[in-house]
CSV table of C-alpha atoms and ligand atoms in Angstrom, one decimal:
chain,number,residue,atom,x,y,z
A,887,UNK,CA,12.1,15.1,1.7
A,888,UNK,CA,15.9,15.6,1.2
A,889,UNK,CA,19.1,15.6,4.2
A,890,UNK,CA,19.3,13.4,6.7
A,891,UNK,CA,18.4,13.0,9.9
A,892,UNK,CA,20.9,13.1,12.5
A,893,UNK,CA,21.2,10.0,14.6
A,894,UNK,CA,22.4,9.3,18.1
A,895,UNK,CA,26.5,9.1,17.2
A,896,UNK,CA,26.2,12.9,15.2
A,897,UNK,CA,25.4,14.3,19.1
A,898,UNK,CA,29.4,14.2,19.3
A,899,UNK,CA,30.6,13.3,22.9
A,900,UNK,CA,27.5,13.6,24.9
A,901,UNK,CA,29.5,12.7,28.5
A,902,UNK,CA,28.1,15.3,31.1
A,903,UNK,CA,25.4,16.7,28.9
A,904,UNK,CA,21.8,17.3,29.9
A,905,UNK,CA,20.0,15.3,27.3
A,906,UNK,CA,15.8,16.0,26.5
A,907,UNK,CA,14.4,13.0,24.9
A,908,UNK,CA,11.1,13.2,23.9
A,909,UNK,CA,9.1,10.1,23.9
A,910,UNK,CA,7.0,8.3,23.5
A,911,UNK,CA,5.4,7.2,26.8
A,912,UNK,CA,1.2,7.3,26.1
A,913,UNK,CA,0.6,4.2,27.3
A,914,UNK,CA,-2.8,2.3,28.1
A,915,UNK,CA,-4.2,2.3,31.9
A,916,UNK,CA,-7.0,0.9,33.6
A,917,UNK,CA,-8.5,2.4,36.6
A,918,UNK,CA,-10.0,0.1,39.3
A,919,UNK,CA,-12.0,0.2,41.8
A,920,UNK,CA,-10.3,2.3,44.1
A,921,UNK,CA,-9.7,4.9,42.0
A,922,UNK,CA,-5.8,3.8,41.1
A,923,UNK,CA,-4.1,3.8,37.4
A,924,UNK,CA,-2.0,0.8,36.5
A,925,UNK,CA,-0.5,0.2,33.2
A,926,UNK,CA,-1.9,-2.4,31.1
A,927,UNK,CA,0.4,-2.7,28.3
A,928,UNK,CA,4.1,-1.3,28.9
A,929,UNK,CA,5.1,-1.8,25.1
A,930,UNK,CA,6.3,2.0,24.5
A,931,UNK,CA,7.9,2.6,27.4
A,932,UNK,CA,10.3,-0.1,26.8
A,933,UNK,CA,10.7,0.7,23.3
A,934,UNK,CA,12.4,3.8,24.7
A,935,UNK,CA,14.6,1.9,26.7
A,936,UNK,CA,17.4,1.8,24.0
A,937,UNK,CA,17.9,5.1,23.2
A,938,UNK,CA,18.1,6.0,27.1
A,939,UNK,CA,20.3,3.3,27.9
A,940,UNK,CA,22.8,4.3,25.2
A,941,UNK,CA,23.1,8.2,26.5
A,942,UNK,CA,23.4,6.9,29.9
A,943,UNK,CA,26.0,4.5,29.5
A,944,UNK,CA,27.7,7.2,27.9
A,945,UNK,CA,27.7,9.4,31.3
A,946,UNK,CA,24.5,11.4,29.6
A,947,UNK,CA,22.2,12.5,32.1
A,948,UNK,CA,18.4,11.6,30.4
A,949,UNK,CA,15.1,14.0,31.1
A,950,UNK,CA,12.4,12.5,29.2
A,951,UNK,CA,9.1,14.0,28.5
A,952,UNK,CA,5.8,12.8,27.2
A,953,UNK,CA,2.0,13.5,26.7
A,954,UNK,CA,-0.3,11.2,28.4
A,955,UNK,CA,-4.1,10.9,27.2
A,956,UNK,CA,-5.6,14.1,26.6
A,957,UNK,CA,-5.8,16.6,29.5
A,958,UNK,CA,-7.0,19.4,27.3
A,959,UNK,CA,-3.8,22.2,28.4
A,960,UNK,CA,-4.4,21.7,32.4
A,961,UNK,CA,-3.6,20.0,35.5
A,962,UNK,CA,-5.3,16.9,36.0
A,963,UNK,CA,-4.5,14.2,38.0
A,964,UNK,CA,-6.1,11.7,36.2
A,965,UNK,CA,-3.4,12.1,33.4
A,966,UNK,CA,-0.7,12.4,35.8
A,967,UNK,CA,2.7,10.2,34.5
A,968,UNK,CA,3.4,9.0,37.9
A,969,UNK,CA,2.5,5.4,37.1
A,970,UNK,CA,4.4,5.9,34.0
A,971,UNK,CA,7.8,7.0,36.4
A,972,UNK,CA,7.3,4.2,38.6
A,973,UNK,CA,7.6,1.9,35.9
A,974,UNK,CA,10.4,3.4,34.1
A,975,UNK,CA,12.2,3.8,37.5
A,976,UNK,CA,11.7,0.1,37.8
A,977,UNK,CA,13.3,-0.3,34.1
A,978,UNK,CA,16.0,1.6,34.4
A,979,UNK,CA,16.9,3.7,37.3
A,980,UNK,CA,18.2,7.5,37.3
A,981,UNK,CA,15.8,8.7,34.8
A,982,UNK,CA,14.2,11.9,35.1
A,983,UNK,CA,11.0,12.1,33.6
A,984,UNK,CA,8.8,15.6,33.5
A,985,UNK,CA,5.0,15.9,34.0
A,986,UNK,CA,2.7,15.3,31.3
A,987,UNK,CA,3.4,17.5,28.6
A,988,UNK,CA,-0.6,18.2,27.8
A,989,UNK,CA,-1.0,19.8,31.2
A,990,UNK,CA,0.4,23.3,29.7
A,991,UNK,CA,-1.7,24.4,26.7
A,992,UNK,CA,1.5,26.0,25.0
A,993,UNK,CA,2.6,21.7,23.9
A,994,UNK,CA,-0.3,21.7,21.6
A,995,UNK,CA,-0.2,25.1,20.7
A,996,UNK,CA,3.6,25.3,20.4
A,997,UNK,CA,4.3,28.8,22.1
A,998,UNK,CA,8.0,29.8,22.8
A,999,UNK,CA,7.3,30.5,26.2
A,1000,UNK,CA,6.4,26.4,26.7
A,1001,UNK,CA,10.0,25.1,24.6
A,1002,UNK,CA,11.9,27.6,26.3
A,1003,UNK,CA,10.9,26.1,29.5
A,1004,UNK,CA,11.4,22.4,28.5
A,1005,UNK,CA,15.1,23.5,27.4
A,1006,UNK,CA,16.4,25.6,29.6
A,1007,UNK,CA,19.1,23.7,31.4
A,1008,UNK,CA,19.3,21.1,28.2
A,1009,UNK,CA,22.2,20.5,26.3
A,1010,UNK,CA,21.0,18.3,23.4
A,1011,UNK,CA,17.6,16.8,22.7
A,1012,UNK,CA,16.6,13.7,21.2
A,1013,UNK,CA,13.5,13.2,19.4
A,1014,UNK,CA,12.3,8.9,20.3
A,1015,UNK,CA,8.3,9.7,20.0
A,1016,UNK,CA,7.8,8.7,16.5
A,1017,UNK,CA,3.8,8.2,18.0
A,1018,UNK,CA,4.1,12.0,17.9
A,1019,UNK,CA,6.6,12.8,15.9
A,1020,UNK,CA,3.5,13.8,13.0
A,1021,UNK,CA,2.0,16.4,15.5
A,1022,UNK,CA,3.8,20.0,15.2
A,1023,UNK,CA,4.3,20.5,19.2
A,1024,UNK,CA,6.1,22.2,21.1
A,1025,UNK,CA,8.3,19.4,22.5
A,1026,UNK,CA,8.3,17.9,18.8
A,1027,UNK,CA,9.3,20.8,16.5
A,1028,UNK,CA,10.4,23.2,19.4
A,1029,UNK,CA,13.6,22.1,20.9
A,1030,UNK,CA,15.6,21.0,17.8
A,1031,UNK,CA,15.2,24.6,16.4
A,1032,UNK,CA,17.9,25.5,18.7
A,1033,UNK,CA,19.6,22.7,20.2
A,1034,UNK,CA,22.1,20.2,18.5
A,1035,UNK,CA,19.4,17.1,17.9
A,1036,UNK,CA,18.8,13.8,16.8
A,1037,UNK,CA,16.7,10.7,16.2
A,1038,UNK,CA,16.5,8.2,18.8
A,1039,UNK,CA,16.6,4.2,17.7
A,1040,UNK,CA,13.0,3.6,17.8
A,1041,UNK,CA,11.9,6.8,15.8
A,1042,UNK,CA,15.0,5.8,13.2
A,1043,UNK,CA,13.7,2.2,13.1
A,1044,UNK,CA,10.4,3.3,12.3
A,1045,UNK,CA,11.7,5.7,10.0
A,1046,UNK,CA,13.7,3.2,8.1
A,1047,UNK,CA,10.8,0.5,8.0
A,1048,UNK,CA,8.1,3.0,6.6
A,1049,UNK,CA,10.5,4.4,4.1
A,1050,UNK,CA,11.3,1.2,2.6
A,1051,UNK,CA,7.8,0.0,2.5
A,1052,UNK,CA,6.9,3.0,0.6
A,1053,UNK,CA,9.4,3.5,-1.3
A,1054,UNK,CA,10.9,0.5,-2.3
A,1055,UNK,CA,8.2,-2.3,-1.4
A,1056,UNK,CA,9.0,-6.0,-2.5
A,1057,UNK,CA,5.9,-6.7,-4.9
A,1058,UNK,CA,3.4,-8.0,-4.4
A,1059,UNK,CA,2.7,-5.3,-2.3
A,1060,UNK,CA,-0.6,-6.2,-0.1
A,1061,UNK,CA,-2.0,-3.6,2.4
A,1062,UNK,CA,-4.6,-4.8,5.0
A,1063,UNK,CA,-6.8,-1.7,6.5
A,1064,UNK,CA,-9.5,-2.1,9.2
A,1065,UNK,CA,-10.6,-0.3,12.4
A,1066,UNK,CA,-13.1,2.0,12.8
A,1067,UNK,CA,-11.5,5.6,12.2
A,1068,UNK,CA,-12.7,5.8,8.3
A,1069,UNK,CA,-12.7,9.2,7.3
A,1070,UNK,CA,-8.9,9.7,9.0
A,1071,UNK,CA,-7.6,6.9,7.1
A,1072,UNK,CA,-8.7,7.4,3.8
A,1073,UNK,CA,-6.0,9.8,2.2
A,1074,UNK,CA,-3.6,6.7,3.1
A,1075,UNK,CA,-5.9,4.8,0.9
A,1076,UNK,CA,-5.2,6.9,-1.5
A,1077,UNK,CA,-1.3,6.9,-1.1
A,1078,UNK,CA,-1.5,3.2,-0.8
A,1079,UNK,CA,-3.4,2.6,-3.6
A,1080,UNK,CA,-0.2,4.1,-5.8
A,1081,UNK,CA,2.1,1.2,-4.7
A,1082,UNK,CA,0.2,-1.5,-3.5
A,1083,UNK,CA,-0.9,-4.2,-5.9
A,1084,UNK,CA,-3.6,-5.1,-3.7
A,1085,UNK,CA,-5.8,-3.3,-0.8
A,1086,UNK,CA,-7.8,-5.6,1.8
A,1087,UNK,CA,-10.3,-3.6,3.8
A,1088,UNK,CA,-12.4,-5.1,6.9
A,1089,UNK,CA,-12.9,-4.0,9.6
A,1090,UNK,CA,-15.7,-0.6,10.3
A,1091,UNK,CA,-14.1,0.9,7.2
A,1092,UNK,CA,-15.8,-1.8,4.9
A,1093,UNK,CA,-19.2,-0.8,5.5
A,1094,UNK,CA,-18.8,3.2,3.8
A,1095,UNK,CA,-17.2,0.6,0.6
A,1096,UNK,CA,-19.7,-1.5,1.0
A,1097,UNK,CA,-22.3,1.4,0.9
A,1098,UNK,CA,-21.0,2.8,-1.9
A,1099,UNK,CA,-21.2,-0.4,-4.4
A,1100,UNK,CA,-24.8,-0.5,-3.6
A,1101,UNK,CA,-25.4,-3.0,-0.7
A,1102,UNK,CA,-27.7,-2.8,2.0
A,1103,UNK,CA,-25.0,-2.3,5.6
A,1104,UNK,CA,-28.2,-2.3,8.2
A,1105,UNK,CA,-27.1,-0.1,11.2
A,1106,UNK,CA,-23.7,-1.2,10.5
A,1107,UNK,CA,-20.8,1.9,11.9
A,1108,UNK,CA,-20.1,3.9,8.6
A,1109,UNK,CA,-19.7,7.5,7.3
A,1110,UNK,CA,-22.5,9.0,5.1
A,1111,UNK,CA,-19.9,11.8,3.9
A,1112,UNK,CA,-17.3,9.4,2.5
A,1113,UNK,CA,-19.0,7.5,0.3
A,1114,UNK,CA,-18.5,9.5,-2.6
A,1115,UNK,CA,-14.6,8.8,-1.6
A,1116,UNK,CA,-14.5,5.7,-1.8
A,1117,UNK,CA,-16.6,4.9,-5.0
A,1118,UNK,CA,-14.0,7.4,-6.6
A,1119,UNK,CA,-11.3,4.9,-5.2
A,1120,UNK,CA,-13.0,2.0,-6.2
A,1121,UNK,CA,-12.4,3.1,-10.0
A,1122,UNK,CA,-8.7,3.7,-9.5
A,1123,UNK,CA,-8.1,0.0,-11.2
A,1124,UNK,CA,-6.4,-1.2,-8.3
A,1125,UNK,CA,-8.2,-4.5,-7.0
A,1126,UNK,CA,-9.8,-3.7,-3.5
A,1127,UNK,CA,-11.1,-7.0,-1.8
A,1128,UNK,CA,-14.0,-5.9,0.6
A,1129,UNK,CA,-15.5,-9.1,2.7
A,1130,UNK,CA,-17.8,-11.5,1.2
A,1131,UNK,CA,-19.3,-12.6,4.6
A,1132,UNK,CA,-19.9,-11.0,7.8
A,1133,UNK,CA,-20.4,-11.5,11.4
A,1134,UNK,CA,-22.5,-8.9,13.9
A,1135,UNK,CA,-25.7,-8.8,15.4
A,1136,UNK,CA,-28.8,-9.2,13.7
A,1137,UNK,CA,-31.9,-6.6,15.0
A,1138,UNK,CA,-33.0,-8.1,18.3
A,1139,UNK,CA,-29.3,-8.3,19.1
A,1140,UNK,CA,-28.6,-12.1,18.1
A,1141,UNK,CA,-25.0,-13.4,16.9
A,1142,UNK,CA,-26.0,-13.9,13.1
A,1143,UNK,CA,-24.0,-14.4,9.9
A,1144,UNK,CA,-24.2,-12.7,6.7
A,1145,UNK,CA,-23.1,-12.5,3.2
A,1146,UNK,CA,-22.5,-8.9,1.9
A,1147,UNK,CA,-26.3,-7.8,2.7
A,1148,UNK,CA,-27.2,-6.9,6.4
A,1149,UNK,CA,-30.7,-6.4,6.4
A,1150,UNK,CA,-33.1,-3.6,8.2
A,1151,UNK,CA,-31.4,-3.2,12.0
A,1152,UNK,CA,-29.0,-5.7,11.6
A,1153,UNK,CA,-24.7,-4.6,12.8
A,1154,UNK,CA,-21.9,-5.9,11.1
A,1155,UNK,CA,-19.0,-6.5,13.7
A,1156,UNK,CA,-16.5,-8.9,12.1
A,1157,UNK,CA,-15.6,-10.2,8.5
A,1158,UNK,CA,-16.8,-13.7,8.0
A,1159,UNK,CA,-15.0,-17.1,8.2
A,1160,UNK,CA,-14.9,-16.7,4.1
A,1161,UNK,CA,-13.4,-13.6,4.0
A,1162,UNK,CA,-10.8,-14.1,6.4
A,1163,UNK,CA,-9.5,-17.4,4.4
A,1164,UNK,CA,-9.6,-15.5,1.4
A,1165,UNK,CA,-7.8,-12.1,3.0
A,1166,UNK,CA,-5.2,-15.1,4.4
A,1167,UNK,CA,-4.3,-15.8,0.6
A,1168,UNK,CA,-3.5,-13.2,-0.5
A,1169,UNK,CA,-1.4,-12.5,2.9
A,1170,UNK,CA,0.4,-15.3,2.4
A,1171,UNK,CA,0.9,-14.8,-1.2
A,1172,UNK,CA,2.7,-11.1,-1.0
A,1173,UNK,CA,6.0,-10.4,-0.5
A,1174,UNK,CA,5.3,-7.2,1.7
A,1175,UNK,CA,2.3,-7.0,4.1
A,1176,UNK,CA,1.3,-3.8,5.9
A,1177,UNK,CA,-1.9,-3.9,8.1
A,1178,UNK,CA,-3.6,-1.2,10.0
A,1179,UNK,CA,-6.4,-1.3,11.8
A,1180,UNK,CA,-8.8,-4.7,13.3
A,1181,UNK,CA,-11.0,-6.5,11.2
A,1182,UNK,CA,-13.7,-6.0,13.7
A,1183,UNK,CA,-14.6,-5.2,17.2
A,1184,UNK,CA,-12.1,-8.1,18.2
A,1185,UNK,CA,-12.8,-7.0,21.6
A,1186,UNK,CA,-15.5,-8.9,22.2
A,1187,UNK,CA,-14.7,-12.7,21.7
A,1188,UNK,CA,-17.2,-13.2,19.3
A,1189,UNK,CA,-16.4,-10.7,17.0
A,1190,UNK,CA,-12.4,-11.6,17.2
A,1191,UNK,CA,-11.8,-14.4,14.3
A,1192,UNK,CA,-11.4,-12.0,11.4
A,1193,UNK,CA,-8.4,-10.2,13.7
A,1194,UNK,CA,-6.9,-13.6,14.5
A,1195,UNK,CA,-7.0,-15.4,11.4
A,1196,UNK,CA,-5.4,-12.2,9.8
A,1197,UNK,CA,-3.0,-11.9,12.5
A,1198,UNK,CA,-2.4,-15.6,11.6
A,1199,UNK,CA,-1.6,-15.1,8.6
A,1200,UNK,CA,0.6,-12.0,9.2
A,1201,UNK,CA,2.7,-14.4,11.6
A,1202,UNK,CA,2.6,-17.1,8.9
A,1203,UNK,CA,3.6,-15.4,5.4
A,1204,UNK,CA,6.9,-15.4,4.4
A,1205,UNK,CA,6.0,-11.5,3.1
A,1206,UNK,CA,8.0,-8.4,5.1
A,1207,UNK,CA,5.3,-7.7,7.4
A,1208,UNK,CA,4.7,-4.3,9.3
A,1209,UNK,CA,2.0,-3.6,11.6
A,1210,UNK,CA,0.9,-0.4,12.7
A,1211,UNK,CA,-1.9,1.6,14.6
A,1212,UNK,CA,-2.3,1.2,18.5
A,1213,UNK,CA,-5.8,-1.3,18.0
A,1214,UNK,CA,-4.0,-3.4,15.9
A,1215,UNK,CA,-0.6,-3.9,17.9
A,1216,UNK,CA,-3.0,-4.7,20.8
A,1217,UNK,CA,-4.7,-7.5,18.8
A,1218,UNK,CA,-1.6,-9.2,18.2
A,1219,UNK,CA,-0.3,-9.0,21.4
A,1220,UNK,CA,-3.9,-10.4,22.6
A,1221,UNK,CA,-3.2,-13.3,20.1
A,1222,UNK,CA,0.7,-13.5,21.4
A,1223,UNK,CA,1.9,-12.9,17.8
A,1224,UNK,CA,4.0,-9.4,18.5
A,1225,UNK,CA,7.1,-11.5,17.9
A,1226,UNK,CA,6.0,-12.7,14.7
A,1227,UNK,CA,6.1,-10.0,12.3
A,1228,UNK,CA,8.6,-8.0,10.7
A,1229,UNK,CA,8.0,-4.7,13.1
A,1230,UNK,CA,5.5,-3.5,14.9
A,1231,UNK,CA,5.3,0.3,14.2
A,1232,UNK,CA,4.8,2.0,17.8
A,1233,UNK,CA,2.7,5.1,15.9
A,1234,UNK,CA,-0.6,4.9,14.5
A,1235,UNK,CA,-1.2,7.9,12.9
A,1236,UNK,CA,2.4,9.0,12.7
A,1237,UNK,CA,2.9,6.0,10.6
A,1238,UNK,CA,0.0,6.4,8.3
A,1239,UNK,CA,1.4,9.9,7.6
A,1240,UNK,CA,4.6,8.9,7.0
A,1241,UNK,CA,3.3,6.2,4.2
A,1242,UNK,CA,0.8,8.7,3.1
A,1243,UNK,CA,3.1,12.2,2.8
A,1244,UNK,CA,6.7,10.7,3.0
A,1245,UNK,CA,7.4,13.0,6.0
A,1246,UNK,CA,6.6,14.4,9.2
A,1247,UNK,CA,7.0,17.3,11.3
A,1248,UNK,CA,9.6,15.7,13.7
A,1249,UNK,CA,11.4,14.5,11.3
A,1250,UNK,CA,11.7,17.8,9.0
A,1251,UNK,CA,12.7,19.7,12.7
A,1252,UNK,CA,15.6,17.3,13.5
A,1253,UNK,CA,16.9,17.7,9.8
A,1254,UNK,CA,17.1,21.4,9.9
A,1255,UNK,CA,18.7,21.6,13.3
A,1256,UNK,CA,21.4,23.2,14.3
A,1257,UNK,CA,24.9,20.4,14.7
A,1258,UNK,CA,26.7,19.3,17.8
A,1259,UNK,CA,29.9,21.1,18.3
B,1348,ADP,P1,-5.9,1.2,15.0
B,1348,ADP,O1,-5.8,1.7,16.4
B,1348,ADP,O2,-5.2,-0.1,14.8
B,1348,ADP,O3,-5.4,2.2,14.0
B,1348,ADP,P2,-8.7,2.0,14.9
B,1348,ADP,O4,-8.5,2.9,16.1
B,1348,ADP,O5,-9.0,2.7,13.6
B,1348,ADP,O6,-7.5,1.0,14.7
B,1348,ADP,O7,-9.9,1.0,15.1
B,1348,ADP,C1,-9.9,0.1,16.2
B,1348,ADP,C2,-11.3,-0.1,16.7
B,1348,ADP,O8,-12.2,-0.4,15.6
B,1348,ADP,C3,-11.4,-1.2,17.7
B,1348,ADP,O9,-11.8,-0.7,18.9
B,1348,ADP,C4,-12.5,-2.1,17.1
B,1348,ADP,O10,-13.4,-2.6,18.1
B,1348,ADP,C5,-13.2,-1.2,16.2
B,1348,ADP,N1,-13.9,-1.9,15.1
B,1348,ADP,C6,-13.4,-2.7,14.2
B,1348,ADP,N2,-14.3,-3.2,13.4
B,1348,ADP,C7,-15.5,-2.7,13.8
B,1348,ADP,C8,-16.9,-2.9,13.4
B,1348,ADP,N3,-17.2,-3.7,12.4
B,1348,ADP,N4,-17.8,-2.2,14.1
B,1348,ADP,C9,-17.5,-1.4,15.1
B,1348,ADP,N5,-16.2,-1.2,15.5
B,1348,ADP,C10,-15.2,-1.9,14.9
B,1349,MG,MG1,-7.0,3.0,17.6
């Protein structure tokens, strides 16, 4: 990657300009019984809150837009943002904010016809949705290829933090990977495995590593068609700690524990107590921690530990900590440690890409656009 990004002071004087800030606002609802959407967890919308406030106290006039879930390029109220502009109203009044981007099929697609709709009566636009910012869309790569652009704070935090971390980590370099979405996560195993000095995996992923140094996983979650992967990463020299014990279900569906062999039926759902302590080590001993993904299905109470005693231990180390994927940020706000690490990355996959490649699309759209006047 080479140039820099604009930020927010190279958009010149931006006093009665119509600003377009793309963000980030795909936040998690519950439905109830009636039918209505509330907002469980209003983390991104206030991360957003910055980058508004400082074009509006600068006589700006802010449009945001946004996807929201996965309406599949057509109306549906069920992925309206109206929750989503109540509670930003609430936050900070005057704010326009359009209707869920996914609704029109030309977002995902990227058709002119889509960005030259968003920007007709915009000025500048501001790029703030790093959760996005690795998807080529029309709201993400469109609007900068005409209009004076720039990075908002939170995508230029996240952008700063992710560098660093892969560029110039503080060794030992630990990185702690879980969840359950294997065969998307492991060309940032890869990456990782360049600069880190150690990889910790729980989690769902475990089981395809587990698989592939021989042991018996039961009806653990795992992917048939990435074992070859992973034995190939297993010989790249760099230590991998996989869990020694594990918690699940045995075959009649009982809580059971385990070392590294499930038998016949049995599902692993959490890392052990063992593992955990030991994955805390080396947490505590790094000097730079980055963790994606839980260490199981933390859920369910009984399947949590692994997630908290990590979480723990990412609160507890003295290490530059970073946190990201959307499972994982949940956990540690379920354990009320958000607060406690270094920064809690606000993209999942964006920020896996951005470790893994060095770059996004966003990112390479704002560089190359045009400058404010
Ligand atoms: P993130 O959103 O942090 O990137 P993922 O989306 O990859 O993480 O995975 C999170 C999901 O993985 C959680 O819903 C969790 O319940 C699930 N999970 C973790 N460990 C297991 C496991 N051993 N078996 C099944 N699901 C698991
Ligand atoms: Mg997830």
């Amino acid at each position: 990657m080479s140039g820099a990004i604009p930020t927010l002071e190279d958009l010149g004087d931006v006093s009665g300009k119509r600003v377009l800030v793309r963000t980030d606002f795909n936040v998690p609802m519950e439905t109830n019984d009636a039918g209505e959407r509330s907002i469980t967890d209003d983390f991104r919308i206030r991360s957003a809150l910055p980058t508004i406030e400082w074009l509006i106290e600068r006589g700006a006039s802010v449009v945001c837009c946004s996807h929201l879930g996965r309406p599949k390029g057509s109306v549906d109220e069920k992925y309206s943002m109206h929750p989503v502009k109540v509670r930003l109203a609430a936050l900070t009044p005057g704010v326009e904010l359009l209707e869920n981007l996914r609704f029109n099929p030309g977002e995902e697609a990227n058709s002119k016809d889509f960005v030259d709709s968003l920007i007709h009566d915009i000025d500048l636009y501001v790029n703030d949705a790093f959760g996005a910012a690795h998807r080529a869309h029309a709201s993400i790569v469109g609007p900068p290829a005409t209009l004076p652009s720039a990075m908002g704070r939170l995508l230029q935090r996240e952008v700063e933090v992710l560098l660093a971390l892969r560029n110039t980590p503080k060794h030992p370099f630990t990185a702690v990977l879980g969840g359950s979405k294997i065969s998307d996560k492991l060309g940032v195993v890869e990456a990782l495995l360049e600069t880190v000095d150690s990889l910790i995996i729980g989690g769902a992923m475990c089981f395809t590593f587990l698989a592939a140094q021989g042991y018996s996983i039961g009806d653990s979650l795992f992917e048939a068609d990435q074992v070859d992967t992973c034995k190939r990463l297993l010989t790249l020299g760099k230590p991998i700690h996989l869990p020694e014990d594990l918690v699940g279900l045995d075959a009649q569906g009982n809580y059971a524990t385990y070392g590294r062999r499930l038998p016949p039926g049995a599902k692993g759902f959490d890392i052990g107590p063992g593992s955990a302590t030991a994955f805390s080590d080396l947490i505590m001993e790094a000097r730079t921690v980055f963790w994606n993904g839980p260490m199981g299905m933390f859920e369910d109470e009984r399947f949590a530990g692994g997630t908290r005693t990590v979480a723990h231990a990412m609160a507890d180390t003295k290490a530059f900590t970073v946190v990201g994927g959307g499972d994982s940020a949940a956990a540690l706000a379920q354990f009320g440690l958000d607060d406690a690490v270094d920064h809690v990355s606000t993209g999942g996959g964006a920020s896996l890409e951005l470790l893994e490649l060095g770059d996004l699309p966003g990112l390479a759209a704002l560089r190359k656009a045009p400058h404010a006047s």
